[in-house]
Amino acid sequence: MKNKKILFLLLVVVALLGAFYAYREYNRAPIDTAAAAPDFALMGADLIADFEQDEAGATARYVNKLISVQAVLLDVVTTEAATPDEKESYTLVLGSTEGSTTVRCSMDSSFALQQASLTKGKSITLQGICSGYNKDELLGSDIVLVRCALVNN
Amino acid sequence: MLKNIFLIGGALLLTITNVQAQKFFTKTGRIDFNATTPSSPEKIEAVNKTVTCVLDVASGNIQFAVLIKGFTFERALMQEHFNENYLESDKFPKAEFKGVITNNSAVNYTKDGDYTVTVKGKLTLHGETREVESPGKISVKGGKISASASFTAVLGDYKVEVPTLVSDKVSKTTKITVACTLEPLKS
């Protein structure tokens, strides 16, 4: 009888722990790209060279990872909000004026352009999740980072 | 007088021809994805703001390309399931649409205004290609072109399997909304 009670209690504890774990997993927020330690920290030119020289290898290494990249700010693209509830969104384009491949960083919705004091031509550091490489001869190729945040600027 | 009319007419024709010959593009287009059902416990939706789009205003040819891993969800678990179990983005990293505006001649790209169009073409998703036809809108304003369309895709057509356990929570058809503001492509 006593053993049955202990077994029952154990089962209840296991079920509660399982439910707690499932609840936490279900509600898990995406990684905080501004605060988390990057999987890779590198210069923009090196990241670009890696993708240009070995796309498959660079894809396996960098895609879905948090990348910290330092490079010259070439452009800031503002996209109008799609609905009245949303804010404008921003893409910072990093790279060098010599090459046609850039690192395009789609900024996290928490990014505020007015507070960032960005200057084109100056080097900045961003962190974001690498979503892949868009090879395009017509438009120029890009390494795409999403949910990006400015760091140490 | 006649000479001036010819000169102005020629210049106008040249401008129109130039605009007509141009390609327009963006790399910051947007695609919204929604697979919510009435019995979903919450919204199953994602957005991708890194869509590439090229429109040839002369022919009406239009192309979209998007990296699947660029779709962001509010919940990390949902995003992981989307990439790993549904769209298998390691295996099929991109989705693309190649098509044409079938009534392109109805759009005056040199005049500000809204134009209702029909877009027809091939959508490749999860490694499967299917014919898609959708109504859309082209807006011309101050030299920029906005293109938008909304259509539904049957997940089964693209061999995207929804597990039985969540089959009533995830819609078997997904609503896809595309919105792009295009700028002239300088060659």
XYZ file of C-alpha atoms in Angstrom:
340
model
C 0.000 0.000 0.000
C 2.805 2.357 1.024
C 4.722 1.497 -2.142
C 1.653 2.291 -4.250
C 1.367 5.713 -2.629
C 5.042 6.468 -3.277
C 4.670 5.327 -6.887
C 1.563 7.487 -7.303
C 3.352 10.518 -5.844
C 6.330 9.908 -8.104
C 4.055 9.734 -11.136
C 2.380 13.003 -10.112
C 5.774 14.695 -9.680
C 6.976 13.397 -13.058
C 3.726 14.547 -14.731
C 4.031 18.003 -13.130
C 7.669 18.314 -14.167
C 6.742 17.224 -17.705
C 3.909 19.758 -17.866
C 6.203 22.508 -16.550
C 8.869 21.653 -19.136
C 6.281 21.575 -21.956
C 4.839 24.919 -20.811
C 8.299 26.517 -20.728
C 9.257 25.104 -24.111
C 5.969 26.213 -25.675
C 6.411 29.765 -24.414
C 10.139 29.992 -25.060
C 10.967 33.342 -26.654
C 13.443 33.614 -29.503
C 17.056 34.267 -28.499
C 17.862 37.837 -27.408
C 20.266 38.728 -30.204
C 21.545 41.854 -28.418
C 22.472 40.120 -25.176
C 23.430 36.574 -26.178
C 27.033 35.573 -26.798
C 27.561 35.121 -30.544
C 28.429 31.741 -32.019
C 30.836 33.509 -34.372
C 32.370 36.988 -34.265
C 34.092 38.093 -37.453
C 34.828 40.926 -39.828
C 32.370 41.466 -42.657
C 35.049 40.883 -45.302
C 35.879 37.463 -43.817
C 32.215 36.417 -43.649
C 31.704 37.505 -47.269
C 34.867 35.708 -48.404
C 33.757 32.520 -46.650
C 30.422 32.479 -48.510
C 31.932 33.501 -51.856
C 34.643 30.841 -51.719
C 32.663 27.948 -50.261
C 28.907 28.544 -50.109
C 28.045 25.035 -48.912
C 30.693 25.054 -46.187
C 29.782 28.569 -45.003
C 26.075 27.687 -45.029
C 26.731 24.650 -42.829
C 28.896 26.730 -40.493
C 26.943 29.980 -40.155
C 23.256 29.533 -41.051
C 20.901 29.571 -38.058
C 23.762 30.760 -35.845
C 24.116 34.049 -34.008
C 26.775 36.019 -35.889
C 28.532 39.165 -34.729
C 29.823 41.047 -37.738
C 31.897 44.214 -37.964
C 31.937 46.127 -41.241
C 31.399 49.500 -42.874
C 27.802 50.751 -42.961
C 26.897 51.245 -46.630
C 23.195 51.990 -46.437
C 20.140 52.189 -44.212
C 16.897 51.025 -45.838
C 13.608 51.992 -44.231
C 10.498 49.930 -44.958
C 7.103 51.417 -44.233
C 4.888 49.707 -41.687
C 2.440 47.230 -43.208
C -0.321 47.957 -40.676
C -1.141 50.912 -38.390
C -0.162 48.758 -35.376
C 3.375 48.282 -36.611
C 6.467 50.458 -36.719
C 8.737 51.080 -39.691
C 11.386 48.407 -40.118
C 15.022 48.886 -41.006
C 17.720 47.030 -42.883
C 21.364 48.000 -42.409
C 23.607 47.101 -45.317
C 27.222 46.344 -44.435
C 30.195 45.629 -46.649
C 32.860 47.391 -48.597
C 32.587 49.749 -51.555
C 34.817 47.469 -53.648
C 32.862 44.213 -53.621
C 29.311 43.606 -54.784
C 28.438 41.158 -51.983
C 27.010 42.709 -48.841
C 25.769 41.645 -45.432
C 22.119 42.698 -45.150
C 20.932 42.968 -41.587
C 17.189 43.076 -41.022
C 16.927 44.834 -37.683
C 14.907 43.534 -34.746
C 11.594 45.325 -34.138
C 13.096 46.836 -30.956
C 15.667 48.784 -33.002
C 15.164 52.562 -32.951
C 16.949 54.338 -35.794
C 16.763 57.775 -34.167
C 18.668 56.560 -31.113
C 21.325 54.700 -33.058
C 23.265 57.721 -34.451
C 24.570 55.859 -37.471
C 26.946 57.315 -40.030
C 27.360 55.806 -43.455
C 30.973 54.925 -44.167
C 31.772 54.193 -40.534
C 32.430 50.720 -39.175
C 29.755 49.229 -36.910
C 29.143 45.898 -35.203
C 25.856 44.028 -35.443
C 24.611 40.698 -34.156
C 21.924 38.680 -35.867
C 20.804 35.222 -36.910
C 22.186 34.196 -40.296
C 19.319 33.003 -42.508
C 21.412 32.263 -45.588
C 23.096 33.509 -48.729
C 21.327 35.035 -51.717
C 23.554 34.625 -54.734
C 22.394 37.043 -57.426
C 24.374 38.236 -60.426
C 21.815 40.881 -61.399
C 21.227 42.508 -58.011
C 24.466 41.584 -56.219
C 24.776 38.812 -53.657
C 23.929 39.100 -49.972
C 24.432 37.287 -46.718
C 21.186 37.810 -44.824
C 21.000 38.278 -41.057
C 17.646 38.678 -39.290
C 16.550 40.016 -35.907
C 19.745 42.070 -35.778
C 20.868 44.322 -32.937
C 23.621 46.911 -32.684
C 26.366 46.016 -30.223
C 29.310 47.982 -28.818
C 28.697 51.028 -30.993
C 6.317 75.602 -83.609
C 5.991 72.225 -85.348
C 9.663 71.546 -84.616
C 9.072 72.206 -80.895
C 6.088 69.845 -80.809
C 8.236 67.127 -82.401
C 11.051 67.778 -79.933
C 8.726 67.653 -76.888
C 6.942 64.586 -78.268
C 10.261 62.878 -78.920
C 11.538 63.651 -75.426
C 8.281 62.359 -73.888
C 8.437 59.179 -75.927
C 12.068 58.683 -74.914
C 11.155 59.102 -71.219
C 8.256 56.669 -71.469
C 10.387 54.168 -73.368
C 13.099 54.497 -70.730
C 10.651 53.887 -67.863
C 9.076 50.983 -69.726
C 12.464 49.399 -70.266
C 13.424 49.570 -66.636
C 13.514 46.815 -64.124
C 12.403 47.551 -60.597
C 13.547 45.651 -57.540
C 13.735 45.349 -53.782
C 15.624 43.223 -51.284
C 13.437 44.272 -48.372
C 10.067 42.946 -49.474
C 7.722 41.334 -47.031
C 5.883 38.014 -46.943
C 3.396 37.184 -44.200
C 2.442 33.576 -43.627
C -0.647 32.537 -41.675
C -1.765 28.973 -40.971
C -4.125 29.707 -38.076
C -7.368 27.730 -37.784
C -10.389 28.545 -35.597
C -9.216 25.790 -33.231
C -5.599 26.988 -33.060
C -4.729 27.945 -29.466
C -2.986 31.024 -30.846
C -1.976 32.653 -34.088
C 0.312 30.572 -36.264
C 1.924 33.311 -38.256
C 5.331 34.466 -39.353
C 6.878 37.308 -41.269
C 9.878 37.596 -43.552
C 11.169 41.090 -44.352
C 14.089 40.056 -46.550
C 12.225 39.155 -49.726
C 13.917 39.820 -53.049
C 11.644 40.882 -55.893
C 12.367 41.949 -59.464
C 9.723 43.335 -61.826
C 10.293 44.001 -65.499
C 7.695 46.649 -66.266
C 8.032 46.142 -70.015
C 7.164 42.449 -70.032
C 5.339 42.156 -66.695
C 7.701 39.382 -65.638
C 7.940 39.242 -61.865
C 10.071 37.122 -59.536
C 10.219 36.667 -55.795
C 12.808 34.781 -53.774
C 12.902 34.238 -50.055
C 15.107 32.403 -47.573
C 12.877 30.161 -45.446
C 15.053 30.640 -42.358
C 14.338 34.376 -42.596
C 10.760 33.825 -41.367
C 10.475 34.965 -37.770
C 7.850 33.789 -35.268
C 6.999 35.111 -31.845
C 7.654 31.713 -30.310
C 10.987 29.950 -30.794
C 9.451 26.461 -30.688
C 7.003 27.298 -33.474
C 9.866 28.632 -35.598
C 11.916 25.488 -34.988
C 8.988 23.225 -35.968
C 8.354 25.371 -39.072
C 11.984 24.956 -40.188
C 12.700 21.403 -39.062
C 9.419 19.496 -39.363
C 7.318 21.347 -41.917
C 9.416 23.202 -44.503
C 12.694 21.329 -43.846
C 14.661 24.490 -44.529
C 18.067 22.798 -44.318
C 17.064 20.710 -47.333
C 14.969 23.372 -49.097
C 16.442 26.736 -48.024
C 14.589 28.945 -50.525
C 11.111 29.486 -51.889
C 10.610 31.328 -55.133
C 7.945 32.520 -57.487
C 8.472 33.184 -61.174
C 5.563 34.576 -63.086
C 4.020 37.320 -65.122
C 1.409 40.014 -64.719
C -1.074 38.753 -67.285
C -2.745 42.144 -67.774
C 0.471 44.176 -67.650
C -0.713 46.435 -70.474
C -3.457 47.712 -68.137
C -0.807 49.241 -65.858
C 0.535 52.691 -66.701
C 3.877 52.682 -64.914
C 4.448 56.322 -65.824
C 1.291 57.547 -64.087
C 0.583 57.543 -60.354
C -2.345 55.316 -59.471
C -3.564 51.923 -58.253
C -4.011 49.112 -60.731
C -5.667 45.730 -60.195
C -3.640 42.980 -61.796
C -3.575 39.220 -62.136
C -0.333 37.396 -61.468
C 0.233 33.916 -62.814
C 3.288 31.754 -62.436
C 5.096 28.959 -60.669
C 5.658 28.837 -56.933
C 8.422 26.558 -55.673
C 8.154 25.698 -52.015
C 9.562 22.728 -50.093
C 11.118 21.547 -53.375
C 7.720 21.291 -55.112
C 6.625 23.567 -57.956
C 2.965 24.401 -58.579
C 1.056 26.816 -60.784
C -0.350 29.783 -58.873
C -2.743 32.484 -60.043
C -3.664 35.404 -57.822
C -5.207 38.846 -58.003
C -2.844 41.592 -56.932
C -2.356 45.314 -56.848
C 0.274 47.545 -58.417
C 0.547 51.079 -57.048
C 2.650 53.701 -58.788
C 3.630 56.724 -56.753
C 6.461 59.187 -57.282
C 8.598 56.870 -59.391
C 8.248 53.957 -56.973
C 6.146 50.892 -57.560
C 4.411 48.903 -54.842
C 3.318 45.369 -55.602
C 1.057 43.327 -53.358
C -0.858 40.073 -53.578
C -2.538 37.633 -51.272
C -3.287 33.991 -51.996
C -3.708 30.628 -50.322
C -1.461 27.626 -50.810
C -2.515 24.086 -49.958
C 0.305 22.647 -47.844
C -0.353 19.135 -49.182
C 0.342 20.339 -52.736
C 3.875 21.164 -51.624
C 4.237 17.924 -49.662
C 4.311 19.765 -46.368
C 2.932 17.258 -43.882
C 1.028 18.346 -40.813
C 1.308 15.705 -38.040
C -2.032 14.086 -37.054
C -1.574 15.230 -33.450
C -1.871 18.903 -34.437
C -3.905 18.507 -37.639
C -6.844 20.489 -36.240
C -4.542 23.219 -34.864
C -2.603 23.960 -38.054
C -4.472 24.951 -41.193
C -4.011 22.716 -44.236
C -4.102 25.837 -46.374
C -1.865 28.756 -45.602
C -2.545 32.380 -46.436
C 0.460 34.055 -48.034
C 0.574 37.844 -48.364
C 3.310 39.536 -50.374
C 4.088 43.267 -50.247
C 7.066 44.937 -51.930
C 8.056 48.521 -52.626
C 10.248 48.517 -55.699
C 12.864 50.965 -56.869
C 14.391 51.364 -60.323
C 17.296 49.027 -60.955
C 20.261 51.106 -62.051
C 22.318 49.195 -64.547
